[in-house]
Coordinates of C-alpha atoms in Angstrom, one line a residue:
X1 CA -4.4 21.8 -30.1
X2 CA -5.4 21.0 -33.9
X3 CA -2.1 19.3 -34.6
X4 CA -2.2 17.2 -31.5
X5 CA -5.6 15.8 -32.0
X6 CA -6.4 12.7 -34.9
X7 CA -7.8 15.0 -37.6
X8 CA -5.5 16.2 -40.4
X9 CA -4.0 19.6 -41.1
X10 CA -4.4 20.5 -44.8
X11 CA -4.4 23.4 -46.9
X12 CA -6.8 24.6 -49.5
X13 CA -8.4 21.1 -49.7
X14 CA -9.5 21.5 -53.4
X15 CA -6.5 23.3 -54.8
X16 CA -3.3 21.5 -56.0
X17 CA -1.3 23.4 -53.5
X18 CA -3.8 22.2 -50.7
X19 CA -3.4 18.3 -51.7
X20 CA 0.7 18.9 -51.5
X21 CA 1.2 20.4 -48.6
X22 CA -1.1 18.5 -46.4
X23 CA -0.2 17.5 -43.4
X24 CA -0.7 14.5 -40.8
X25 CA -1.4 15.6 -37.1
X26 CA 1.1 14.5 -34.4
X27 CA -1.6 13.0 -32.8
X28 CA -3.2 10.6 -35.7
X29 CA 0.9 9.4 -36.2
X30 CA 0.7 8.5 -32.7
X31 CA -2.5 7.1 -32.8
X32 CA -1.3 4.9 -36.0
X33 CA 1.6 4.0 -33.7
X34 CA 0.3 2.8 -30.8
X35 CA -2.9 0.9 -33.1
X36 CA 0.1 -0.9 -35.0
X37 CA 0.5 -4.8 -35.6
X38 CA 3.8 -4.5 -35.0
X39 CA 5.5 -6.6 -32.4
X40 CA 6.8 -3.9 -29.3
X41 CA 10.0 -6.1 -28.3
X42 CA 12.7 -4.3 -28.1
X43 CA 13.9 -2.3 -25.2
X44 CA 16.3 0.5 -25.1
X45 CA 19.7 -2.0 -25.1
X46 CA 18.4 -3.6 -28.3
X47 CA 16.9 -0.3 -29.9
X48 CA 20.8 0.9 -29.4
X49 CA 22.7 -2.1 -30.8
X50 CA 20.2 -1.4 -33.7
X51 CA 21.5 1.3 -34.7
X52 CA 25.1 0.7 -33.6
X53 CA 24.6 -1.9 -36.1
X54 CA 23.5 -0.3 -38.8
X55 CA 26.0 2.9 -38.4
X56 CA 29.4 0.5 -37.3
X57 CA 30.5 -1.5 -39.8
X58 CA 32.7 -1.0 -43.3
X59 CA 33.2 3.2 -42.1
X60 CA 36.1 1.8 -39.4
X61 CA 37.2 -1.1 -40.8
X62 CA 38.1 0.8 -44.3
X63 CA 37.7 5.1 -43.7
X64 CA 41.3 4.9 -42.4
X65 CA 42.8 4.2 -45.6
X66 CA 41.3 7.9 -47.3
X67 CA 40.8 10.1 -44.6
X68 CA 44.5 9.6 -43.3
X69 CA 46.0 11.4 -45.6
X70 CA 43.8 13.9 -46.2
X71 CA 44.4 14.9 -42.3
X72 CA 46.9 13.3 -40.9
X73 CA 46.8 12.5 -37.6
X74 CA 44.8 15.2 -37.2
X75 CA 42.3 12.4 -38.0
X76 CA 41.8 12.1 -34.4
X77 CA 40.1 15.1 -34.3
X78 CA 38.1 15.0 -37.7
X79 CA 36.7 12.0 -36.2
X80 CA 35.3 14.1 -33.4
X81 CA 34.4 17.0 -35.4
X82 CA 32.4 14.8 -37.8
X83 CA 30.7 13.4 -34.1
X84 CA 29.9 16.3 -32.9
X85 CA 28.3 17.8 -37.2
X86 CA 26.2 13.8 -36.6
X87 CA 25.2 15.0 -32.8
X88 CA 22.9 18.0 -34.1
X89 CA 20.7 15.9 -36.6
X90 CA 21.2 12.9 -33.6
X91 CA 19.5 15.4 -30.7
X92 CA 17.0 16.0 -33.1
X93 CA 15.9 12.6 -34.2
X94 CA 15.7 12.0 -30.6
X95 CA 13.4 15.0 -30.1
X96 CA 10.9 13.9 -32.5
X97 CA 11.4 9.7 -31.8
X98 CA 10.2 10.7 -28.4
X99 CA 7.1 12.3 -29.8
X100 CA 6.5 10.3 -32.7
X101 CA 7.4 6.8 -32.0
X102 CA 6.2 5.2 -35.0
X103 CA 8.3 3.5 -38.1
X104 CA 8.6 6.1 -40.5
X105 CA 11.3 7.8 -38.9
X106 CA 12.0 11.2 -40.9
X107 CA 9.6 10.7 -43.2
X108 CA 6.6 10.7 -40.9
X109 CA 8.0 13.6 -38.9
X110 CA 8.4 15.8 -42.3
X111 CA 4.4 14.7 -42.6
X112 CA 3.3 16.0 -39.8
X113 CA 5.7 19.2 -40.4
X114 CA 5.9 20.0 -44.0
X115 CA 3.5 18.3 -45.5
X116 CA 2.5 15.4 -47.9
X117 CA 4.9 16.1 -51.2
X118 CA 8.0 17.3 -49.0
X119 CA 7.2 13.7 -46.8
X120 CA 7.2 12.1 -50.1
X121 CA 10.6 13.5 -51.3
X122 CA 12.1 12.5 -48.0
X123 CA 11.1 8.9 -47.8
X124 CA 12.1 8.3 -51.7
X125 CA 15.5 10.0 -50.8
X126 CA 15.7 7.3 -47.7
X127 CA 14.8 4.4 -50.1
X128 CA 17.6 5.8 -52.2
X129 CA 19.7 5.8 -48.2
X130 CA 19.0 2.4 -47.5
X131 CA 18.1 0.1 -50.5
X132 CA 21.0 1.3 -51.7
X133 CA 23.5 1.6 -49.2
X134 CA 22.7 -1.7 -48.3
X135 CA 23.4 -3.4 -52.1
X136 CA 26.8 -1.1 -51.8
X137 CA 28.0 -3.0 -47.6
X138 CA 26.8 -6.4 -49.4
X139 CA 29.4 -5.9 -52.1
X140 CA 31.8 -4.6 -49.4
X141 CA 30.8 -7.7 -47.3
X142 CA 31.8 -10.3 -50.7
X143 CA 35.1 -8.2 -50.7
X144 CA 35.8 -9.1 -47.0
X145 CA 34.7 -12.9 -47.3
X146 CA 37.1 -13.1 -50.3
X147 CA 40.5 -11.2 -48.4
X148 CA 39.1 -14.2 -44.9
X149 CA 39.3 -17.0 -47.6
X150 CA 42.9 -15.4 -49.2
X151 CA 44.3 -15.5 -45.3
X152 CA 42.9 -18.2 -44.0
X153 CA 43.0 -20.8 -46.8
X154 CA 45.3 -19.0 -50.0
X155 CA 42.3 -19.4 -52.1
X156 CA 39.4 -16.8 -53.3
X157 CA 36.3 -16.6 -55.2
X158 CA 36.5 -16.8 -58.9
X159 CA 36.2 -12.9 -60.7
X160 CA 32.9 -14.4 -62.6
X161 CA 30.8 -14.9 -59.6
X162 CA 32.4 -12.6 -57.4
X163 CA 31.8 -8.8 -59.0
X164 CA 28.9 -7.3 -61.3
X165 CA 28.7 -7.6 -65.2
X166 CA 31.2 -4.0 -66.0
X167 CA 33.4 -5.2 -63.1
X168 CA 35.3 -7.8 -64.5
X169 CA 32.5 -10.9 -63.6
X170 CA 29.2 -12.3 -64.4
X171 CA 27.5 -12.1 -61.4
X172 CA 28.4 -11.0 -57.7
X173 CA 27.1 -14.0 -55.6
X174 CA 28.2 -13.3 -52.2
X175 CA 26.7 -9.9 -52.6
X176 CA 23.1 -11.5 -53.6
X177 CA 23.6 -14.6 -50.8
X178 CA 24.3 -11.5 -47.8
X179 CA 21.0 -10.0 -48.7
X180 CA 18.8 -13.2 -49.0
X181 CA 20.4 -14.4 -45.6
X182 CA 19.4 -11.3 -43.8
X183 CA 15.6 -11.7 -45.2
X184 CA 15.8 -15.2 -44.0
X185 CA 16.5 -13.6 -40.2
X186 CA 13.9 -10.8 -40.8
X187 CA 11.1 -12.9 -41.5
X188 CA 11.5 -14.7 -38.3
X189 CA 10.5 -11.6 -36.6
X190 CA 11.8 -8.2 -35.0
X191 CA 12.9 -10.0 -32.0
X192 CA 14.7 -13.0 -33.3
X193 CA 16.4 -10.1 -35.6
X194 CA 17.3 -8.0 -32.7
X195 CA 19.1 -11.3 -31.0
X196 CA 20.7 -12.4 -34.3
X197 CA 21.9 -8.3 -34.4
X198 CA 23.0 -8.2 -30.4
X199 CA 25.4 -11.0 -30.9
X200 CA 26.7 -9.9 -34.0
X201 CA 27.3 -6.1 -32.5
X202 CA 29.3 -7.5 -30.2
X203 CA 31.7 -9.9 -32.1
X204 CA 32.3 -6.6 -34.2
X205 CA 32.8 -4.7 -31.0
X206 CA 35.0 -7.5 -29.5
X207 CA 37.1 -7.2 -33.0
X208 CA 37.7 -3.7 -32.8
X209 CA 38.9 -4.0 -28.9
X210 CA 40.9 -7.1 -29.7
X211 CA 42.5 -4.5 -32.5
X212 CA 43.0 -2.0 -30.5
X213 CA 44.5 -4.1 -27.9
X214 CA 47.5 -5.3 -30.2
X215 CA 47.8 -2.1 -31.7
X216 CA 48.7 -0.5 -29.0
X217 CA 51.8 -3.0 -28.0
X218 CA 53.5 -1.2 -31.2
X219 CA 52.3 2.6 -30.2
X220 CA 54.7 5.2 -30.9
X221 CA 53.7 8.9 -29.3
X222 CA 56.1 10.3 -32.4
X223 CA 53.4 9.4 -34.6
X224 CA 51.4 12.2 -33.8
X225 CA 54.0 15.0 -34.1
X226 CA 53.2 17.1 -35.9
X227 CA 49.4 16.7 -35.0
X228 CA 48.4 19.2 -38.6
X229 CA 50.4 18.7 -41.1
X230 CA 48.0 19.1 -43.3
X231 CA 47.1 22.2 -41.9
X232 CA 43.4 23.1 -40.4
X233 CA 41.9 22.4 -43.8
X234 CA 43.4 19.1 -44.0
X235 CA 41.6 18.3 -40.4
X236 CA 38.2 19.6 -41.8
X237 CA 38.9 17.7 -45.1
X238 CA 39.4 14.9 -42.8
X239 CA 35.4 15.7 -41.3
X240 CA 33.8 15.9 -44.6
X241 CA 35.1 12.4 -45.3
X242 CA 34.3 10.7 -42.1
X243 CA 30.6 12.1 -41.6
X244 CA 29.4 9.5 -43.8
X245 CA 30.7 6.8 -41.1
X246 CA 27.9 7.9 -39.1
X247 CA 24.9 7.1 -40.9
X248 CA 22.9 4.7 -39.8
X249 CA 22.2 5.9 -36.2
X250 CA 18.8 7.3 -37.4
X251 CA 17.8 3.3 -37.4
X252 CA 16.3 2.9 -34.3
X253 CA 13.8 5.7 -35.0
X254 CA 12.4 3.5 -38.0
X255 CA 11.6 0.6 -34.8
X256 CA 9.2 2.9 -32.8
X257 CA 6.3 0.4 -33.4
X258 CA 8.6 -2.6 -32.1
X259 CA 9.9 -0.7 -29.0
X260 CA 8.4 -1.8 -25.9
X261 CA 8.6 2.0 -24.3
X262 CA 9.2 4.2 -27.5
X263 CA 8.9 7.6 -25.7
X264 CA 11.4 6.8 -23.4
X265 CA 13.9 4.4 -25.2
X266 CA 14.4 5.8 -28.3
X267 CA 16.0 9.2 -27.7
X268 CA 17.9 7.4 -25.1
X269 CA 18.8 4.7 -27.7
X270 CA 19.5 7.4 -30.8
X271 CA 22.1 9.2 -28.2
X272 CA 23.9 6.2 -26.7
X273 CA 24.5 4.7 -29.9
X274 CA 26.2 7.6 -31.8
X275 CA 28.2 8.5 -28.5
X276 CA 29.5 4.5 -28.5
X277 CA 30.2 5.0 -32.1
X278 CA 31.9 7.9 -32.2
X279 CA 34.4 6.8 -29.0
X280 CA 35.0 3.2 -30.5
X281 CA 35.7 5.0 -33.8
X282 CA 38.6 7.5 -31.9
X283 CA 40.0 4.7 -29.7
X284 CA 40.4 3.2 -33.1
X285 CA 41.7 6.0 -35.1
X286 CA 44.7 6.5 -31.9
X287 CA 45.6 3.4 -32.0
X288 CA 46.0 3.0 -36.0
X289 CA 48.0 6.1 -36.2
X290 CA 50.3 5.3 -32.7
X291 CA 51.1 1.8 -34.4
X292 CA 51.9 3.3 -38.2
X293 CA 53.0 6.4 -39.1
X294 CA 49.9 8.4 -41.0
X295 CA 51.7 8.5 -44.2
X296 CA 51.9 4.4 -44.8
X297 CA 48.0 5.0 -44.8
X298 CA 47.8 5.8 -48.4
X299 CA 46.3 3.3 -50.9
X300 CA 45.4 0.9 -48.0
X301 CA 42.1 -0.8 -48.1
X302 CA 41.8 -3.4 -45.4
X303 CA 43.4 -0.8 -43.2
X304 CA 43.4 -1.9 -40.1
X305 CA 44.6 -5.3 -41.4
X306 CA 47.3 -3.7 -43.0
X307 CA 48.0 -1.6 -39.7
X308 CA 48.5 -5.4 -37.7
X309 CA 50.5 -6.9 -40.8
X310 CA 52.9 -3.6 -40.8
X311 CA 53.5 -2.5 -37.7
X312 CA 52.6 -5.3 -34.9
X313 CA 53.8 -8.5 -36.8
X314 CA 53.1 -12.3 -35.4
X315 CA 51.8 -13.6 -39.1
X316 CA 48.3 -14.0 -39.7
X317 CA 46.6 -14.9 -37.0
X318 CA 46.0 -11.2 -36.1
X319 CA 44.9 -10.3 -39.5
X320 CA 42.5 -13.5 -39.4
X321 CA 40.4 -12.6 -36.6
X322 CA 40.0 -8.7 -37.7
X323 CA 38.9 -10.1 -41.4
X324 CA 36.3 -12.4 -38.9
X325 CA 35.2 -9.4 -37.3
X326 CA 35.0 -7.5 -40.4
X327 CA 32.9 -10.3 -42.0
X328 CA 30.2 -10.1 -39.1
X329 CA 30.4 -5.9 -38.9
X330 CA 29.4 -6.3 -42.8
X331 CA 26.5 -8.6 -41.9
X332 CA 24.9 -6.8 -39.2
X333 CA 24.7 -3.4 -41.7
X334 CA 23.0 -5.4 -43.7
X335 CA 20.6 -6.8 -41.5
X336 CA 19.9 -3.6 -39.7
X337 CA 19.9 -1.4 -42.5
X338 CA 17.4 -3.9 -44.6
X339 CA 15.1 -3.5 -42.0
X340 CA 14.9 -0.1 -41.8
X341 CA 14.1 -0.2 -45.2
X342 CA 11.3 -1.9 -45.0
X343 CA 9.5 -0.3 -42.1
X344 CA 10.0 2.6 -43.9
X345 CA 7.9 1.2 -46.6
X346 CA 5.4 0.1 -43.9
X347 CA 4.9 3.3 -42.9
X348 CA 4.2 4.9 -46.4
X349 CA 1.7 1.7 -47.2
X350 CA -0.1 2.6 -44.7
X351 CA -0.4 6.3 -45.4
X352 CA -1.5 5.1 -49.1
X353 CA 1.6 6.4 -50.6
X354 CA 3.0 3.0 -51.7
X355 CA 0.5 -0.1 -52.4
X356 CA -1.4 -1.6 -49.3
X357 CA 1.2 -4.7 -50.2
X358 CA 4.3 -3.1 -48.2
X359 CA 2.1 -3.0 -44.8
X360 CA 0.6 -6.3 -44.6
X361 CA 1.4 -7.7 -41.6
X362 CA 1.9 -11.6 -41.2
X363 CA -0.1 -12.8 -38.3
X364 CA 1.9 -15.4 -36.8
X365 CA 5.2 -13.2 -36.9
X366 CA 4.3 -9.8 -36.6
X367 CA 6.1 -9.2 -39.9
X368 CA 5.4 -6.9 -43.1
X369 CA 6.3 -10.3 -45.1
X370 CA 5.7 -9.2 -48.3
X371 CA 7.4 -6.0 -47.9
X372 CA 10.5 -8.1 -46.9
X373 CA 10.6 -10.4 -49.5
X374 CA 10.1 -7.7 -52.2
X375 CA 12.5 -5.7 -50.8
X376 CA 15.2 -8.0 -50.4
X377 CA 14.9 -9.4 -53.6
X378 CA 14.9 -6.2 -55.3
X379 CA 18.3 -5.7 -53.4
X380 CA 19.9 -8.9 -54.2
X381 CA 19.9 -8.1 -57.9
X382 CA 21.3 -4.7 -57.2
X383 CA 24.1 -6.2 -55.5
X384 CA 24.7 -9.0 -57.2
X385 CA 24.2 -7.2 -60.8
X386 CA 25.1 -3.4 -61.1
X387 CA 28.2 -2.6 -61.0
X388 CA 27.3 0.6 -57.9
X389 CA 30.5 3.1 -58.2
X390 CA 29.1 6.8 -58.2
X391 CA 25.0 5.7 -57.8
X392 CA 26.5 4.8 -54.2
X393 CA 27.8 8.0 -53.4
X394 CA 23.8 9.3 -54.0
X395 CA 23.1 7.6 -50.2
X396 CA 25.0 10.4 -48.8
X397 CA 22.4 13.0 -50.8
X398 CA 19.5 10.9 -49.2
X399 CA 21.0 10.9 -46.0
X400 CA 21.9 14.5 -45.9
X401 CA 18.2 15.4 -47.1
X402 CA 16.3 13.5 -45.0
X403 CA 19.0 14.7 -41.9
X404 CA 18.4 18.5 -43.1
X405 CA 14.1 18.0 -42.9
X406 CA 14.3 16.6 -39.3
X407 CA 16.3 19.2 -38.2
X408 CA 13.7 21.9 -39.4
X409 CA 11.2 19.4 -38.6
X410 CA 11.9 20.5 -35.3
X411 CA 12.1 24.3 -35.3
X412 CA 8.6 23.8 -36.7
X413 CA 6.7 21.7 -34.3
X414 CA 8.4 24.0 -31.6
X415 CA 6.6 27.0 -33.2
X416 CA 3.5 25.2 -33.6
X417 CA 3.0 23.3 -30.9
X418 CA 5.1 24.2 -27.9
X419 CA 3.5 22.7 -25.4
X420 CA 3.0 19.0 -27.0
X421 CA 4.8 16.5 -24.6
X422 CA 8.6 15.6 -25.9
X423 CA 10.3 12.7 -23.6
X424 CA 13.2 14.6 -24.6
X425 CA 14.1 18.5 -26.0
X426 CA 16.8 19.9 -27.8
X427 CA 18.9 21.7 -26.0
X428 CA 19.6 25.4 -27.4
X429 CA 16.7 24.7 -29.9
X430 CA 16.5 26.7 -32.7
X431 CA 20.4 27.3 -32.3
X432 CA 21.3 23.7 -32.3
X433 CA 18.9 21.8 -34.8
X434 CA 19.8 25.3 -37.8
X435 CA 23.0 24.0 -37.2
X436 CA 22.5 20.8 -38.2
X437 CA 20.9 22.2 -41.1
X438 CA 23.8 24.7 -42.1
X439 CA 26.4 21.3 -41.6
X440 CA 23.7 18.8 -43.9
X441 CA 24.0 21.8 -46.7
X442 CA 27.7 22.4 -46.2
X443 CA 27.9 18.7 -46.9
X444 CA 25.5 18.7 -49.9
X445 CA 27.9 21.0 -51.7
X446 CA 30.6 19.2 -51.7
X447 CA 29.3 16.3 -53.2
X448 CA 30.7 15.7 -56.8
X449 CA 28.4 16.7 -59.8
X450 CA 28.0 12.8 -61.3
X451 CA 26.5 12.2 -57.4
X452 CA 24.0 15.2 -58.3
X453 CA 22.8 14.1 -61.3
X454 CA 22.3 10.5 -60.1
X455 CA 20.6 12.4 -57.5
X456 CA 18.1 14.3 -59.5
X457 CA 17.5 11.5 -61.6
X458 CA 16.1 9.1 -59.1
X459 CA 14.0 12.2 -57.3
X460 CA 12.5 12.5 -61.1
X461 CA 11.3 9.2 -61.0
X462 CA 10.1 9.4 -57.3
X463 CA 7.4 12.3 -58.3
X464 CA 6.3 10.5 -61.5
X465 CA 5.3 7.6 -58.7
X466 CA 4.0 10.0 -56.6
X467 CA 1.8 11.9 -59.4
X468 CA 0.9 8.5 -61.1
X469 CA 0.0 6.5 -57.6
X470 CA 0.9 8.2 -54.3
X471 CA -1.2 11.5 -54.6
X472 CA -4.1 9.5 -55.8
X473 CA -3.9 6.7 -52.9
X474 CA -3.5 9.3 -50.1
X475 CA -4.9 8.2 -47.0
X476 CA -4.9 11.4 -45.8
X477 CA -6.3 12.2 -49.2
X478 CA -9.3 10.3 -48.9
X479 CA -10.4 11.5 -45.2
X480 CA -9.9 15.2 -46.6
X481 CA -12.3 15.1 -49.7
X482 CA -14.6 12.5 -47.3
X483 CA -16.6 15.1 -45.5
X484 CA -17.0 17.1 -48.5
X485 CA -18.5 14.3 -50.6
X486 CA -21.2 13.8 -47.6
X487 CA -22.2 17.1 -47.2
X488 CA -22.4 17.2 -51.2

């Protein structure tokens, strides 16, 4: 089939219309894939702790503290609900992993689906995911260090180099030092990253059992009754909240080209993770609520720090070890989210969308260097400098977008192309991945109007990029008008 083979799809090549909606064929993305200078050194246990890294970290450790009292203990369930809203756009990534196993993740499966300006839109909205979100955990991760040095030691950072100019300091160096310490890793390779990330996983994992562990010596069943009291809407109130603790999962798809068996591992890893996830995240959530009762939860920030301190007692040493854990949770978002920025980029480079810069590969370490550097630097001044309030809240938008095109990514290539090999299929397809489209909207509109217009000003500057540089530098561009410049 057309779509399978290496030439691309396009439309009217000579008409505007025909240079937007362009499309790359499944088979040149795999091509591109397997042709890569990427390292392949991750199987399917670090592929998973990839993106348990990215997705478990600052959700747990502070989501308590508002969703509580919006559900009550009916938490508990929002947290599944909110699973189960995460597994439809989950099942699909992992669909289209299997069959594109490259590093643009939902960006290069909107490419080969909906074409060149749609692709663009979805990887500028996950620059906006993940540049972003990862300036808003390195301020979170400053935060954290500050409450460990207040336990541990009675001392903390001074305001002026501990928060952004308009938040009371100069400049926000633990939020700048995070970022340039997880480039530092990076640039050492994708698998000295993916050891650095496994042992990290698990002290954050180890934190949250130790947590539970203690939690539950001051359980008390009574804490549940009544299980709504905030009524259903306060449950699904409670979902809305905590869908946002399970971003991230989507990371191992952006490490298709550093996956030893991508086919097989990725929609394996891309499952596993979010099911860990989401049964670490309601083993947490039970114990929190049996140890204090749901309405203590308001105005709490280190939650479950304040859950140990409250309810179980025995001084600090409890508290300690969770701020530790919360520390290293912090880092490994950071680390895993940074780099799935920057394959990202790769992957647009080398479709001329971006400069030829971002996909340079370093010989000697298999790394996009450049791309890191750039990247992380331009990150270490967000952090450390802008003062993030609402612009973070625009990583949801991003997120939601990019969730919403994979799940039609899929409905499409199932029209198109229904007998192209898929390690793994949606089950109920088009029921299930429609959906995950009709959740990703019901999410968009309850976002908050500042969020929007944050929103629709970075998209604004994404298609001045695009009509000034990306449309120009097309790869797929240039092998279009090719043939008619020959025959000419």
């Amino acid at each position: 089939m057309q779509t399978l083979g290496t030439r691309p799809r396009t439309g009217r090549a000579g008409g505007v219309t025909g240079r937007l909606t362009r499309r790359q064929a499944v088979g040149s993305l795999v091509g591109e894939a397997e042709g890569s200078l990427l390292r392949r050194s991750m199987g399917v246990t670090q592929l998973t702790l990839l993106s348990v890294g990215a997705t478990l970290g600052t959700g747990i450790f502070v989501v308590l503290g508002e969703a509580v009292p919006e559900a009550g203990p009916a938490v508990v369930v929002s947290f599944v609900l909110a699973g189960i809203t995460a597994l439809f756009s989950a099942l699909s990534y992992a669909e289209l992993a299997g069959m594109i196993p490259g590093s643009g993740s939902s960006y290069s499966y909107a490419y080969a689906t909906l074409g060149e300006l749609v692709a663009w839109v979805c990887g500028w909205c996950l620059i906006l995911e993940y540049g972003v979100s990862v300036a808003a955990v390195a301020v979170g991760w400053g935060q954290y260090v500050n409450e460990l040095l207040d336990l541990a030691f009675g001392v903390t950072l001074p305001e002026t180099v501990s928060a952004p100019p308009g938040a009371g300091g100069t400049v926000n160096v633990p939020a700048a030092l995070i970022v340039v310490l997880a480039m530092v890793v990076l640039l050492r390779g994708a698998k000295e990253s993916a050891v650095v990330n496994t042992v990290m996983v698990t002290v954050k994992i180890a934190s949250l059992v130790m947590f539970c562990a203690v939690a539950f010596t001051a359980f008390h069943a009574g804490n549940f009754r009544p299980l709504f009291p905030l009524g259903a809407a306060g449950m699904s109130a409670g979902a809305a909240s905590l869908f946002f603790s399970y971003i991230g999962f989507d990371a191992a798809s952006t490490a298709g080209e550093e996956a030893r068996n991508p086919q097989r591992d990725l929609p394996r890893a891309i499952i596993l993770s979010l099911v860990l996830v989401t049964a670490l995240y309601v083993i947490v959530a039970v114990a929190a609520l049996g140890a204090m009762p749901w309405k203590h939860f308001a105005g709490t920030e280190a939650t479950l720090s304040e859950v140990l301190v409250r309810s179980v007692g025995g001084g600090s040493l409890w508290p300690i070890l969770l701020s530790v854990g919360a520390v290293v949770a912090t880092t490994s978002v950071v680390l895993t989210v940074q780099y799935g920025q920057i394959r990202i980029l790769f992957a647009m480079a080398r479709d001329g969308l971006v400069p030829p810069l971002f996909a340079k590969v370093h010989p000697r370490t298999g790394v996009p260097r450049a791309n890191t550097v750039i990247v992380s630097a331009f990150i270490a001044m967000l952090a450390a400098l802008v003062p993030l309030g609402s612009l973070a809240d625009a990583t949801s938008i991003g997120t939601l977008f990019a969730f919403m095109l994979v799940n039609l990514a899929v409905v499409l290539l199932r029209r198109r192309d229904p007998q192209a090999s898929r390690t793994f299929r949606v089950p109920l397809s088009p029921l299930l991945p429609l959906l995950g489209v009709a959740c990703c909207v019901y999410m968009l509109t309850s976002l908050g109007a500042d969020t929007w217009i944050a929103f629709g000003t970075w998209m604004v500057a994404g298609l001045v990029v695009y009509g000034c540089y990306g449309i120009r530098h097309s790869k797929l561009g240039r092998q279009t008008h090719e043939p008619a410049q020959e025959s000419a």
